[in-house]
C-alpha cells in the first residue's frame, strides 16, 4: 500500500514539473537558510560547554556604585586581593583559578622578535577548572614555578619550528626570561577566551613584574579574571548573600567613612552564560548576544514559513486540475484518510528531497557564513545525535505543515460534482490563500524595514561627528624603555613635515573609559566629594591637538606653564556632573582627583571617546608627571599629513628601530579601530540584507506560480476581453489588481511589528537615529514593485496571447 502511495506521488510530481520545481526550489532555499542559521545558533549555545565541569564553574564579577547608589561600572574581572582571601572565607570553593590578561607582549627567541597577542598570567589550578589538553609537560606543576610558561602548539611552532620547545628560554618584553615548561592544545573556538601563552601566575610576585604586596593589597586593579568551582547543584545565592560582609571585613577604610559594600559588590556568573549573557564593561574577548540568537532564529522560521506557505498556495491553487483524479479515486472506493495520506506523502517526498539538496547547499555556503560571521562553523555541529535526530524528523514536520491543509482541502471534494466538471474552488479556499500571501509579504516587508534601519544606524555611527578627528591618526604601544628618551624620540619624528604632532595617553579613543580615582571640588569653604564618577585619561601636552579636540573654555596643558603638571582639563559632562553652571565658571576652580590636587585650567567640548553604544561620560585629563609615574602611558598617537603617508611611516619605523631596537615595530590607524567597534552590527546588517532578499525571492517564487494558475483559469475571459477591444495595459492592470491589494494589506500588518522590533534594537545604542515614516513607505513600494514585476510577467504573457487560441481551447 505504502509503495503504491509513493509511486503515485512520484508520478504526480513528475507530471506537474513546473509546480514541483517551484515547491522543491523554495523549500531547498528555505531549508538551506535554516541549516545555516541553525549551525550558527548551535555554535553560539555551545560556548564553554566543552569543559568537563562547566555547570559548576562561575566567574566572579565586580560592580561599582556612585554616591547616589547608581551602578556606574560592572567588570568581569576583580582585584587580586579578592582571590587571596576568598578560598579561606568561602570553604565551599573546591578550586579557584586566576588569569591576568596582559594583552600583547613582545617575546624574543634568538633572532625572532614577535609581538605576541593573547598573553595571560595563569596559576597552576587552571587545569582543574578548565578542560585543557596538555600535550607536553605536567599540568600540575608546569605553571607552579615563577618565570615558567606554557604555549599552544601553533605558538610553539612559530618560535621554535621543529625544535623541542621544552626548557627553551624566551625573552619577555626585553625585561625577563621565561622557560617553556609545557605545550597545550589551543582553547577551542567556542571558548570565551583564547590564551596563546600562559605565564606562571607566581611570576607576578616578583617586584620587577607586579609584586607580592600588590597581589595582597591592590584593591584598585580590577584586571584579574577569577573563576571558582563549586559543588554540584550549589545555590550560588547563599554565597552572594555573604559577599557584603566579606567586603566590609577585608576592605574596611578603602572608601573613607562609606561601607565598602555600599560602594561596590561582587557577583557570580555561570561559565556557560558568559558568551551570550555577559555584557560587562570589560570582557576578555567580544561576546555574542542572546538577542542576536533570537533574531536569527526568527529569521530562519520566517523563511521556512514562507517556503511552506508557497507549497500550500500552489497545492490548493492546482486543486482544480486534480479534481477529476480525486473524484475517480473516491468513486472506486478510496476513503478520505487514504487521500489525505496520498497528498501528505507527496509533500513529504518533496521535503525529503529538499532536505538532501539543502545539506549539499550547506556544504558550499558554510564558508561564506564563516567569512561573514568571523567564526569557524562546521557541519560537524549538526552531526551530534541530539541535533541529527530532530533534523531527520524535519522533512516529516515540514512536509506535514506544508501538505496538511492542501490534503484536507482536496480530499473533501465531492466526486459527483468533480466528475460532472462543475467543480469550482470555494471562496473560503481562495480567502485562505490570500491570507497566506499576505503573511508572506508581511514577513518580507518586516525584513526590508529592519535591514534599512540597521543600515541607517550603521551609517550614522560611521559618519556622525565624533568631536575629534580620527583621520590620519597612527597609534602605537608605548613602552617604558622610552621614559628617559621620549623627548628625543618625539623631536626625531617631528623633523618630518608630514608628522604634525605626537601625543601620549593611557587610553585612546575607541577604547573604554574604565579608570576612576574619585573627585572632590571646592565647595563653600572646603573640598566636597563629587558623587558622580569622573573617568580619567592620562595625557601629555600634545594629546588634545593631535586629536583636534575643541576647547570650550580655558586652555590645554602647556609646556610654558610649569604648574600644569598639577592641573586638570575636563569635558562638558564633567562640568555638569560637578554642578558648575558653565565651562567658564569651572576654569580656575580648585579640584582634587585621587591624590592629585590642582586647578581646572580648561574645559573640552564633549566628544565620543567610546562607541555610540555608550553615553558620553564625565572625563578628566591628568598629567602623570604630577604623580611622578610615567607608567600611566600606554599609547603613542601621531597626527600625520594625508599628502605623504608613506614618508611619515618610514620616518616612524626608522625612529622606532633606533630607540627601541629590541621591541617589535607595529602600528595601526585609528579609523581601522573605529571600524572594528561596529563589526558585529555590520555583519548583522549584511546577514539581514541577504536573508531579506532570500525571503522576498521565495515569496515571489510562490507568487509567480500562484499568478500563473490564477491567470490560466481566466484564459477565456482574457480572450473575450481582447476580442471586445481591451488593450494589454488594461488586462495587465485587471489581473494585477488583486495581488496589489494583498501587498498593501501586508504592509499595514508589517509596519507596527517592524517599528516595535527596531525600536527595541535601537535601545542598545546611546546615540541612535529616529525611525522615519518614509522607511516604511519605501519598504512597501519595494515589495509592491517586486510583486508587480512577478505578476506582470505572467499577465503580459497572457494578455499578449492570440485570443483565437484561448477561445478554441477546451
PDB file of N, CA and C in Angstrom, residues 428-498:
ATOM      1  N   UNK A 428     -13.808  30.222   0.420  1.00  0.00           N
ATOM      2  CA  UNK A 428     -13.007  30.078   1.635  1.00  0.00           C
ATOM      3  C   UNK A 428     -11.582  29.654   1.304  1.00  0.00           C
ATOM      4  N   UNK A 429     -11.438  28.794   0.274  1.00  0.00           N
ATOM      5  CA  UNK A 429     -10.102  28.354  -0.138  1.00  0.00           C
ATOM      6  C   UNK A 429      -9.306  29.518  -0.694  1.00  0.00           C
ATOM      7  N   UNK A 430      -9.970  30.318  -1.538  1.00  0.00           N
ATOM      8  CA  UNK A 430      -9.292  31.482  -2.120  1.00  0.00           C
ATOM      9  C   UNK A 430      -8.897  32.461  -1.031  1.00  0.00           C
ATOM     10  N   UNK A 431      -9.798  32.675  -0.063  1.00  0.00           N
ATOM     11  CA  UNK A 431      -9.506  33.596   1.033  1.00  0.00           C
ATOM     12  C   UNK A 431      -8.329  33.103   1.871  1.00  0.00           C
ATOM     13  N   UNK A 432      -8.281  31.790   2.089  1.00  0.00           N
ATOM     14  CA  UNK A 432      -7.171  31.240   2.863  1.00  0.00           C
ATOM     15  C   UNK A 432      -5.851  31.456   2.126  1.00  0.00           C
ATOM     16  N   UNK A 433      -5.870  31.269   0.801  1.00  0.00           N
ATOM     17  CA  UNK A 433      -4.656  31.511   0.026  1.00  0.00           C
ATOM     18  C   UNK A 433      -4.231  32.970   0.115  1.00  0.00           C
ATOM     19  N   UNK A 434      -5.203  33.857   0.129  1.00  0.00           N
ATOM     20  CA  UNK A 434      -4.894  35.276   0.250  1.00  0.00           C
ATOM     21  C   UNK A 434      -4.246  35.578   1.606  1.00  0.00           C
ATOM     22  N   UNK A 435      -4.752  34.929   2.662  1.00  0.00           N
ATOM     23  CA  UNK A 435      -4.167  35.102   3.995  1.00  0.00           C
ATOM     24  C   UNK A 435      -2.705  34.663   3.987  1.00  0.00           C
ATOM     25  N   UNK A 436      -2.438  33.555   3.311  1.00  0.00           N
ATOM     26  CA  UNK A 436      -1.063  33.046   3.247  1.00  0.00           C
ATOM     27  C   UNK A 436      -0.158  34.003   2.474  1.00  0.00           C
ATOM     28  N   UNK A 437      -0.661  34.558   1.364  1.00  0.00           N
ATOM     29  CA  UNK A 437       0.131  35.518   0.588  1.00  0.00           C
ATOM     30  C   UNK A 437       0.417  36.768   1.418  1.00  0.00           C
ATOM     31  N   UNK A 438      -0.589  37.241   2.128  1.00  0.00           N
ATOM     32  CA  UNK A 438      -0.417  38.409   2.999  1.00  0.00           C
ATOM     33  C   UNK A 438       0.655  38.130   4.052  1.00  0.00           C
ATOM     34  N   UNK A 439       0.622  36.937   4.624  1.00  0.00           N
ATOM     35  CA  UNK A 439       1.627  36.555   5.635  1.00  0.00           C
ATOM     36  C   UNK A 439       3.027  36.589   5.042  1.00  0.00           C
ATOM     37  N   UNK A 440       3.161  36.010   3.848  1.00  0.00           N
ATOM     38  CA  UNK A 440       4.472  36.001   3.189  1.00  0.00           C
ATOM     39  C   UNK A 440       5.032  37.404   3.009  1.00  0.00           C
ATOM     40  N   UNK A 441       4.227  38.277   2.464  1.00  0.00           N
ATOM     41  CA  UNK A 441       4.733  39.610   2.153  1.00  0.00           C
ATOM     42  C   UNK A 441       4.847  40.491   3.389  1.00  0.00           C
ATOM     43  N   UNK A 442       4.066  40.221   4.422  1.00  0.00           N
ATOM     44  CA  UNK A 442       4.239  40.943   5.683  1.00  0.00           C
ATOM     45  C   UNK A 442       5.621  40.639   6.267  1.00  0.00           C
ATOM     46  N   UNK A 443       6.005  39.362   6.226  1.00  0.00           N
ATOM     47  CA  UNK A 443       7.336  38.965   6.704  1.00  0.00           C
ATOM     48  C   UNK A 443       8.421  39.640   5.862  1.00  0.00           C
ATOM     49  N   UNK A 444       8.234  39.645   4.551  1.00  0.00           N
ATOM     50  CA  UNK A 444       9.225  40.255   3.662  1.00  0.00           C
ATOM     51  C   UNK A 444       9.387  41.745   3.950  1.00  0.00           C
ATOM     52  N   UNK A 445       8.280  42.437   4.160  1.00  0.00           N
ATOM     53  CA  UNK A 445       8.334  43.880   4.436  1.00  0.00           C
ATOM     54  C   UNK A 445       9.022  44.140   5.769  1.00  0.00           C
ATOM     55  N   UNK A 446       8.751  43.305   6.771  1.00  0.00           N
ATOM     56  CA  UNK A 446       9.416  43.448   8.078  1.00  0.00           C
ATOM     57  C   UNK A 446      10.927  43.330   7.917  1.00  0.00           C
ATOM     58  N   UNK A 447      11.358  42.336   7.136  1.00  0.00           N
ATOM     59  CA  UNK A 447      12.797  42.144   6.933  1.00  0.00           C
ATOM     60  C   UNK A 447      13.428  43.306   6.165  1.00  0.00           C
ATOM     61  N   UNK A 448      12.697  43.868   5.204  1.00  0.00           N
ATOM     62  CA  UNK A 448      13.219  45.020   4.454  1.00  0.00           C
ATOM     63  C   UNK A 448      13.381  46.225   5.375  1.00  0.00           C
ATOM     64  N   UNK A 449      12.379  46.475   6.213  1.00  0.00           N
ATOM     65  CA  UNK A 449      12.442  47.622   7.127  1.00  0.00           C
ATOM     66  C   UNK A 449      13.600  47.468   8.108  1.00  0.00           C
ATOM     67  N   UNK A 450      13.749  46.280   8.674  1.00  0.00           N
ATOM     68  CA  UNK A 450      14.840  46.071   9.628  1.00  0.00           C
ATOM     69  C   UNK A 450      16.192  46.262   8.954  1.00  0.00           C
ATOM     70  N   UNK A 451      16.313  45.807   7.735  1.00  0.00           N
ATOM     71  CA  UNK A 451      17.573  45.966   7.004  1.00  0.00           C
ATOM     72  C   UNK A 451      17.893  47.441   6.791  1.00  0.00           C
ATOM     73  N   UNK A 452      16.890  48.223   6.388  1.00  0.00           N
ATOM     74  CA  UNK A 452      17.102  49.649   6.135  1.00  0.00           C
ATOM     75  C   UNK A 452      17.477  50.371   7.421  1.00  0.00           C
ATOM     76  N   UNK A 453      16.793  50.059   8.534  1.00  0.00           N
ATOM     77  CA  UNK A 453      17.068  50.733   9.804  1.00  0.00           C
ATOM     78  C   UNK A 453      18.463  50.386  10.314  1.00  0.00           C
ATOM     79  N   UNK A 454      18.847  49.109  10.230  1.00  0.00           N
ATOM     80  CA  UNK A 454      20.193  48.714  10.657  1.00  0.00           C
ATOM     81  C   UNK A 454      21.247  49.435   9.815  1.00  0.00           C
ATOM     82  N   UNK A 455      21.019  49.522   8.504  1.00  0.00           N
ATOM     83  CA  UNK A 455      21.950  50.226   7.622  1.00  0.00           C
ATOM     84  C   UNK A 455      22.042  51.705   8.014  1.00  0.00           C
ATOM     85  N   UNK A 456      20.915  52.340   8.282  1.00  0.00           N
ATOM     86  CA  UNK A 456      20.913  53.753   8.656  1.00  0.00           C
ATOM     87  C   UNK A 456      21.685  53.992   9.953  1.00  0.00           C
ATOM     88  N   UNK A 457      21.467  53.122  10.954  1.00  0.00           N
ATOM     89  CA  UNK A 457      22.162  53.281  12.226  1.00  0.00           C
ATOM     90  C   UNK A 457      23.666  53.118  12.050  1.00  0.00           C
ATOM     91  N   UNK A 458      24.071  52.146  11.250  1.00  0.00           N
ATOM     92  CA  UNK A 458      25.499  51.948  10.991  1.00  0.00           C
ATOM     93  C   UNK A 458      26.101  53.151  10.269  1.00  0.00           C
ATOM     94  N   UNK A 459      25.373  53.646   9.278  1.00  0.00           N
ATOM     95  CA  UNK A 459      25.846  54.810   8.522  1.00  0.00           C
ATOM     96  C   UNK A 459      25.960  56.021   9.444  1.00  0.00           C
ATOM     97  N   UNK A 460      24.996  56.164  10.344  1.00  0.00           N
ATOM     98  CA  UNK A 460      25.013  57.283  11.302  1.00  0.00           C
ATOM     99  C   UNK A 460      26.242  57.200  12.206  1.00  0.00           C
ATOM    100  N   UNK A 461      26.522  55.993  12.734  1.00  0.00           N
ATOM    101  CA  UNK A 461      27.650  55.824  13.649  1.00  0.00           C
ATOM    102  C   UNK A 461      28.987  56.069  12.961  1.00  0.00           C
ATOM    103  N   UNK A 462      29.058  55.686  11.688  1.00  0.00           N
ATOM    104  CA  UNK A 462      30.325  55.809  10.977  1.00  0.00           C
ATOM    105  C   UNK A 462      30.575  57.210  10.441  1.00  0.00           C
ATOM    106  N   UNK A 463      29.517  58.020  10.346  1.00  0.00           N
ATOM    107  CA  UNK A 463      29.661  59.338   9.730  1.00  0.00           C
ATOM    108  C   UNK A 463      29.299  60.505  10.642  1.00  0.00           C
ATOM    109  N   UNK A 464      28.749  60.204  11.823  1.00  0.00           N
ATOM    110  CA  UNK A 464      28.393  61.286  12.743  1.00  0.00           C
ATOM    111  C   UNK A 464      29.658  61.956  13.272  1.00  0.00           C
ATOM    112  N   UNK A 465      29.534  63.197  13.666  1.00  0.00           N
ATOM    113  CA  UNK A 465      30.667  63.927  14.222  1.00  0.00           C
ATOM    114  C   UNK A 465      31.036  63.331  15.579  1.00  0.00           C
ATOM    115  N   UNK A 466      32.287  62.959  15.743  1.00  0.00           N
ATOM    116  CA  UNK A 466      32.753  62.337  16.987  1.00  0.00           C
ATOM    117  C   UNK A 466      33.243  63.369  17.993  1.00  0.00           C
ATOM    118  N   UNK A 467      33.524  64.573  17.509  1.00  0.00           N
ATOM    119  CA  UNK A 467      34.087  65.590  18.393  1.00  0.00           C
ATOM    120  C   UNK A 467      35.602  65.594  18.363  1.00  0.00           C
ATOM    121  N   UNK A 468      36.188  64.691  17.588  1.00  0.00           N
ATOM    122  CA  UNK A 468      37.631  64.675  17.384  1.00  0.00           C
ATOM    123  C   UNK A 468      37.905  64.187  15.966  1.00  0.00           C
ATOM    124  N   UNK A 469      39.128  64.371  15.509  1.00  0.00           N
ATOM    125  CA  UNK A 469      39.493  63.995  14.135  1.00  0.00           C
ATOM    126  C   UNK A 469      40.191  62.637  14.157  1.00  0.00           C
ATOM    127  N   UNK A 470      39.534  61.620  13.608  1.00  0.00           N
ATOM    128  CA  UNK A 470      40.108  60.271  13.626  1.00  0.00           C
ATOM    129  C   UNK A 470      40.933  59.957  12.376  1.00  0.00           C
ATOM    130  N   UNK A 471      40.856  60.818  11.367  1.00  0.00           N
ATOM    131  CA  UNK A 471      41.539  60.542  10.103  1.00  0.00           C
ATOM    132  C   UNK A 471      43.039  60.816  10.215  1.00  0.00           C
ATOM    133  N   UNK A 472      43.812  59.922   9.595  1.00  0.00           N
ATOM    134  CA  UNK A 472      45.272  60.046   9.531  1.00  0.00           C
ATOM    135  C   UNK A 472      45.916  60.111  10.915  1.00  0.00           C
ATOM    136  N   UNK A 473      45.328  59.362  11.851  1.00  0.00           N
ATOM    137  CA  UNK A 473      45.931  59.220  13.183  1.00  0.00           C
ATOM    138  C   UNK A 473      46.511  57.812  13.289  1.00  0.00           C
ATOM    139  N   UNK A 474      47.809  57.730  13.560  1.00  0.00           N
ATOM    140  CA  UNK A 474      48.506  56.442  13.709  1.00  0.00           C
ATOM    141  C   UNK A 474      48.746  56.204  15.199  1.00  0.00           C
ATOM    142  N   UNK A 475      48.478  54.991  15.669  1.00  0.00           N
ATOM    143  CA  UNK A 475      48.691  54.677  17.082  1.00  0.00           C
ATOM    144  C   UNK A 475      49.703  53.543  17.226  1.00  0.00           C
ATOM    145  N   UNK A 476      50.496  53.614  18.295  1.00  0.00           N
ATOM    146  CA  UNK A 476      51.499  52.599  18.608  1.00  0.00           C
ATOM    147  C   UNK A 476      51.488  52.357  20.114  1.00  0.00           C
ATOM    148  N   UNK A 477      51.971  51.199  20.559  1.00  0.00           N
ATOM    149  CA  UNK A 477      52.089  50.981  22.008  1.00  0.00           C
ATOM    150  C   UNK A 477      53.243  51.802  22.575  1.00  0.00           C
ATOM    151  N   UNK A 478      53.084  52.237  23.809  1.00  0.00           N
ATOM    152  CA  UNK A 478      54.158  52.969  24.498  1.00  0.00           C
ATOM    153  C   UNK A 478      54.846  52.005  25.451  1.00  0.00           C
ATOM    154  N   UNK A 479      56.174  51.970  25.416  1.00  0.00           N
ATOM    155  CA  UNK A 479      56.958  51.099  26.297  1.00  0.00           C
ATOM    156  C   UNK A 479      57.781  51.943  27.264  1.00  0.00           C
ATOM    157  N   UNK A 480      57.991  51.402  28.461  1.00  0.00           N
ATOM    158  CA  UNK A 480      58.726  52.116  29.498  1.00  0.00           C
ATOM    159  C   UNK A 480      60.149  52.457  29.097  1.00  0.00           C
ATOM    160  N   UNK A 481      60.701  51.717  28.141  1.00  0.00           N
ATOM    161  CA  UNK A 481      62.070  51.999  27.685  1.00  0.00           C
ATOM    162  C   UNK A 481      62.199  53.389  27.075  1.00  0.00           C
ATOM    163  N   UNK A 482      61.055  54.015  26.737  1.00  0.00           N
ATOM    164  CA  UNK A 482      61.089  55.358  26.153  1.00  0.00           C
ATOM    165  C   UNK A 482      61.072  56.461  27.214  1.00  0.00           C
ATOM    166  N   UNK A 483      60.884  56.104  28.479  1.00  0.00           N
ATOM    167  CA  UNK A 483      60.706  57.115  29.533  1.00  0.00           C
ATOM    168  C   UNK A 483      61.805  58.172  29.518  1.00  0.00           C
ATOM    169  N   UNK A 484      63.047  57.743  29.411  1.00  0.00           N
ATOM    170  CA  UNK A 484      64.172  58.681  29.510  1.00  0.00           C
ATOM    171  C   UNK A 484      64.598  59.273  28.179  1.00  0.00           C
ATOM    172  N   UNK A 485      64.003  58.814  27.095  1.00  0.00           N
ATOM    173  CA  UNK A 485      64.424  59.315  25.783  1.00  0.00           C
ATOM    174  C   UNK A 485      63.235  59.709  24.909  1.00  0.00           C
ATOM    175  N   UNK A 486      62.079  59.923  25.549  1.00  0.00           N
ATOM    176  CA  UNK A 486      60.883  60.211  24.760  1.00  0.00           C
ATOM    177  C   UNK A 486      60.990  61.530  24.007  1.00  0.00           C
ATOM    178  N   UNK A 487      61.490  62.569  24.671  1.00  0.00           N
ATOM    179  CA  UNK A 487      61.565  63.875  24.006  1.00  0.00           C
ATOM    180  C   UNK A 487      62.440  63.804  22.766  1.00  0.00           C
ATOM    181  N   UNK A 488      63.522  63.066  22.849  1.00  0.00           N
ATOM    182  CA  UNK A 488      64.400  62.903  21.687  1.00  0.00           C
ATOM    183  C   UNK A 488      63.679  62.117  20.589  1.00  0.00           C
ATOM    184  N   UNK A 489      62.943  61.084  20.989  1.00  0.00           N
ATOM    185  CA  UNK A 489      62.154  60.280  20.039  1.00  0.00           C
ATOM    186  C   UNK A 489      61.102  61.152  19.352  1.00  0.00           C
ATOM    187  N   UNK A 490      60.426  61.965  20.133  1.00  0.00           N
ATOM    188  CA  UNK A 490      59.380  62.856  19.603  1.00  0.00           C
ATOM    189  C   UNK A 490      59.960  63.873  18.635  1.00  0.00           C
ATOM    190  N   UNK A 491      61.061  64.505  19.003  1.00  0.00           N
ATOM    191  CA  UNK A 491      61.676  65.510  18.133  1.00  0.00           C
ATOM    192  C   UNK A 491      62.163  64.909  16.819  1.00  0.00           C
ATOM    193  N   UNK A 492      62.632  63.655  16.890  1.00  0.00           N
ATOM    194  CA  UNK A 492      63.070  62.974  15.668  1.00  0.00           C
ATOM    195  C   UNK A 492      61.896  62.815  14.708  1.00  0.00           C
ATOM    196  N   UNK A 493      60.760  62.467  15.234  1.00  0.00           N
ATOM    197  CA  UNK A 493      59.569  62.304  14.398  1.00  0.00           C
ATOM    198  C   UNK A 493      59.104  63.634  13.809  1.00  0.00           C
ATOM    199  N   UNK A 494      59.134  64.699  14.625  1.00  0.00           N
ATOM    200  CA  UNK A 494      58.589  65.988  14.187  1.00  0.00           C
ATOM    201  C   UNK A 494      59.477  66.684  13.159  1.00  0.00           C
ATOM    202  N   UNK A 495      60.670  66.171  12.949  1.00  0.00           N
ATOM    203  CA  UNK A 495      61.518  66.752  11.899  1.00  0.00           C
ATOM    204  C   UNK A 495      60.944  66.479  10.507  1.00  0.00           C
ATOM    205  N   UNK A 496      60.139  65.427  10.415  1.00  0.00           N
ATOM    206  CA  UNK A 496      59.464  65.147   9.149  1.00  0.00           C
ATOM    207  C   UNK A 496      58.214  66.031   9.073  1.00  0.00           C
ATOM    208  N   UNK A 497      58.121  66.913   8.079  1.00  0.00           N
ATOM    209  CA  UNK A 497      56.974  67.832   7.995  1.00  0.00           C
ATOM    210  C   UNK A 497      55.629  67.120   7.810  1.00  0.00           C
ATOM    211  N   UNK A 498      55.656  65.837   7.436  1.00  0.00           N
ATOM    212  CA  UNK A 498      54.418  65.092   7.264  1.00  0.00           C
ATOM    213  C   UNK A 498      53.859  64.561   8.588  1.00  0.00           C
TER     214      UNK A 498
END
